[in-house]
Coordinates of C-alpha atoms in Angstrom, one line a residue:
M145 CA 98.6 -25.3 -108.8
R146 CA 100.8 -23.5 -105.8
V147 CA 101.4 -20.9 -108.8
P148 CA 98.9 -19.2 -111.0
P149 CA 99.8 -20.1 -114.9
P150 CA 100.2 -16.6 -115.9
L151 CA 102.9 -16.2 -113.6
L152 CA 104.6 -19.1 -114.7
V153 CA 104.5 -18.1 -118.8
G154 CA 105.6 -14.9 -117.2
G155 CA 108.8 -16.1 -115.1
L156 CA 109.7 -18.0 -118.0
V157 CA 109.3 -15.6 -120.2
L158 CA 111.5 -13.7 -117.6
L159 CA 114.1 -16.1 -117.5
G160 CA 114.1 -16.0 -121.6
W161 CA 114.9 -12.1 -121.3
L162 CA 117.9 -12.2 -118.6
L163 CA 119.6 -14.8 -120.2
R164 CA 119.5 -13.0 -123.3
G165 CA 121.0 -9.5 -121.8
L166 CA 123.5 -12.2 -120.5
A167 CA 124.8 -14.3 -123.0
P168 CA 122.9 -13.5 -126.3
L169 CA 122.2 -16.3 -128.9
P170 CA 120.7 -14.5 -131.9
A171 CA 118.0 -16.4 -133.8
G172 CA 117.1 -14.0 -136.3
A173 CA 116.2 -10.2 -136.7
P174 CA 113.9 -8.7 -134.4
Q175 CA 110.1 -8.6 -136.0
P176 CA 108.9 -5.9 -134.1
G177 CA 105.6 -5.8 -136.8
L178 CA 104.5 -9.6 -136.1
A179 CA 105.8 -10.0 -132.8
F180 CA 103.0 -7.0 -132.3
V181 CA 100.1 -8.5 -134.3
V182 CA 101.6 -12.2 -132.7
M183 CA 100.9 -10.8 -129.2
G184 CA 97.8 -8.3 -130.1
L185 CA 96.0 -12.0 -131.0
G186 CA 97.4 -14.2 -127.8
L187 CA 95.9 -11.2 -125.6
A188 CA 92.9 -11.5 -127.4
L189 CA 91.9 -14.7 -127.4
S190 CA 93.3 -14.7 -123.8
V191 CA 90.2 -11.8 -123.3
W192 CA 87.8 -13.8 -125.2
T193 CA 88.2 -16.4 -123.0
V194 CA 87.5 -15.0 -119.9
A195 CA 84.4 -13.3 -120.9
V196 CA 83.1 -16.3 -122.3
M197 CA 84.1 -18.4 -119.0
V198 CA 82.7 -15.5 -116.9
R199 CA 79.3 -15.5 -119.4
A200 CA 79.1 -19.2 -118.4
G201 CA 79.2 -18.5 -115.0
T202 CA 82.2 -20.1 -114.0
D203 CA 85.4 -18.9 -112.8
P204 CA 88.3 -18.0 -115.2
M205 CA 90.7 -18.6 -111.8
P206 CA 92.2 -22.4 -112.1
H207 CA 92.0 -22.8 -108.7
K208 CA 88.3 -21.9 -108.5
P209 CA 85.3 -24.8 -108.8
D210 CA 84.7 -25.1 -112.4
Q211 CA 80.3 -24.5 -112.2
A212 CA 80.5 -25.1 -116.2
L213 CA 81.5 -27.6 -118.9
V214 CA 82.1 -24.3 -121.7
E215 CA 82.3 -25.6 -125.0
R216 CA 81.3 -22.3 -126.5
G217 CA 83.3 -19.4 -128.0
P218 CA 86.7 -20.8 -128.2
F219 CA 86.7 -23.9 -126.2
R220 CA 85.0 -25.1 -129.7
L221 CA 88.6 -24.9 -131.5
S222 CA 90.6 -25.6 -128.0
R223 CA 90.2 -27.2 -125.0
N224 CA 93.2 -24.7 -123.3
P225 CA 92.1 -21.3 -125.1
I226 CA 93.3 -18.8 -122.4
Y227 CA 96.6 -21.1 -122.5
L228 CA 97.4 -20.9 -125.4
G229 CA 96.6 -17.1 -125.7
F230 CA 99.1 -16.8 -122.8
L231 CA 101.9 -18.5 -125.5
L232 CA 101.5 -16.3 -128.0
V233 CA 101.8 -13.3 -126.0
A234 CA 105.2 -15.3 -125.0
A235 CA 106.0 -16.4 -128.9
G236 CA 105.4 -12.4 -129.8
I237 CA 107.9 -12.0 -127.0
A238 CA 110.9 -14.2 -128.4
L239 CA 110.3 -12.6 -131.9
R240 CA 110.4 -9.0 -130.8
L241 CA 114.1 -10.0 -129.1
G242 CA 115.1 -12.2 -132.1
D243 CA 117.2 -14.4 -129.6
L244 CA 117.0 -18.1 -129.3
W245 CA 116.4 -18.0 -125.2
P246 CA 113.2 -16.3 -125.3
W247 CA 112.0 -19.2 -127.6
L248 CA 113.6 -21.6 -125.4
A249 CA 111.4 -20.4 -122.7
V250 CA 108.3 -20.4 -124.8
A251 CA 108.9 -24.3 -125.4
A252 CA 109.2 -24.7 -121.5
S253 CA 106.4 -22.7 -121.1
F254 CA 104.4 -24.9 -123.5
L255 CA 105.6 -27.6 -121.6
V256 CA 105.1 -26.7 -117.9
L257 CA 101.6 -25.9 -119.0
D258 CA 100.9 -29.0 -120.7
R259 CA 102.3 -31.1 -118.2
L260 CA 101.9 -29.7 -115.4
V261 CA 98.9 -27.9 -115.3
V262 CA 97.2 -29.3 -118.5
A263 CA 97.2 -32.7 -117.2
R264 CA 96.0 -31.7 -113.5
E265 CA 93.1 -29.2 -114.9
E266 CA 91.9 -32.4 -117.4
A267 CA 91.7 -34.8 -114.6
Y268 CA 89.7 -33.0 -112.3
L269 CA 87.6 -32.0 -115.0
R270 CA 86.7 -35.5 -115.9
R271 CA 85.7 -36.1 -112.5
R272 CA 83.8 -33.0 -112.1
F273 CA 81.8 -33.1 -115.2
G274 CA 82.5 -37.3 -116.3
P275 CA 81.1 -38.4 -119.8
P276 CA 80.1 -34.4 -121.2
Y277 CA 83.5 -34.0 -120.8
E278 CA 84.7 -37.4 -122.2
A279 CA 82.6 -36.4 -125.0
Y280 CA 84.4 -32.9 -125.2
L281 CA 88.2 -34.4 -125.2
A282 CA 86.9 -36.4 -128.0
R283 CA 85.6 -33.4 -130.0
V284 CA 88.3 -30.9 -129.4
R285 CA 91.9 -30.7 -129.4
R286 CA 93.9 -30.3 -126.9
W287 CA 95.7 -27.1 -127.9
I288 CA 94.9 -26.5 -131.7

């Protein structure tokens, strides 16, 4: 990817925030308490994922070659826990703002990650790790 996934999601969230300021589309009352919890869970999931990857000897940067197929920690529950963490943070922001534009940014972020980032990463990992990765694909869901 030419644009790192955190910047893709961050850019879409920023766009949702800007559009909210230009043409608000209220989608309910802001939920700051719930937003804080959801963002905290997303951040914790992303940090946990990075720690597990580093301990396994693989670089969490998506443009770096993977040294190991990581199947423990959050990777037991999702093949893309760090991206799931990004989406949770974006959803927390949408909850905090109470507007439709940030929710559309969450949906767009999911589509961009799923179609442009994850699909390419999965093709790479199939080539890199072969049958062990195929077995992992059969055991663990892409998202949750």
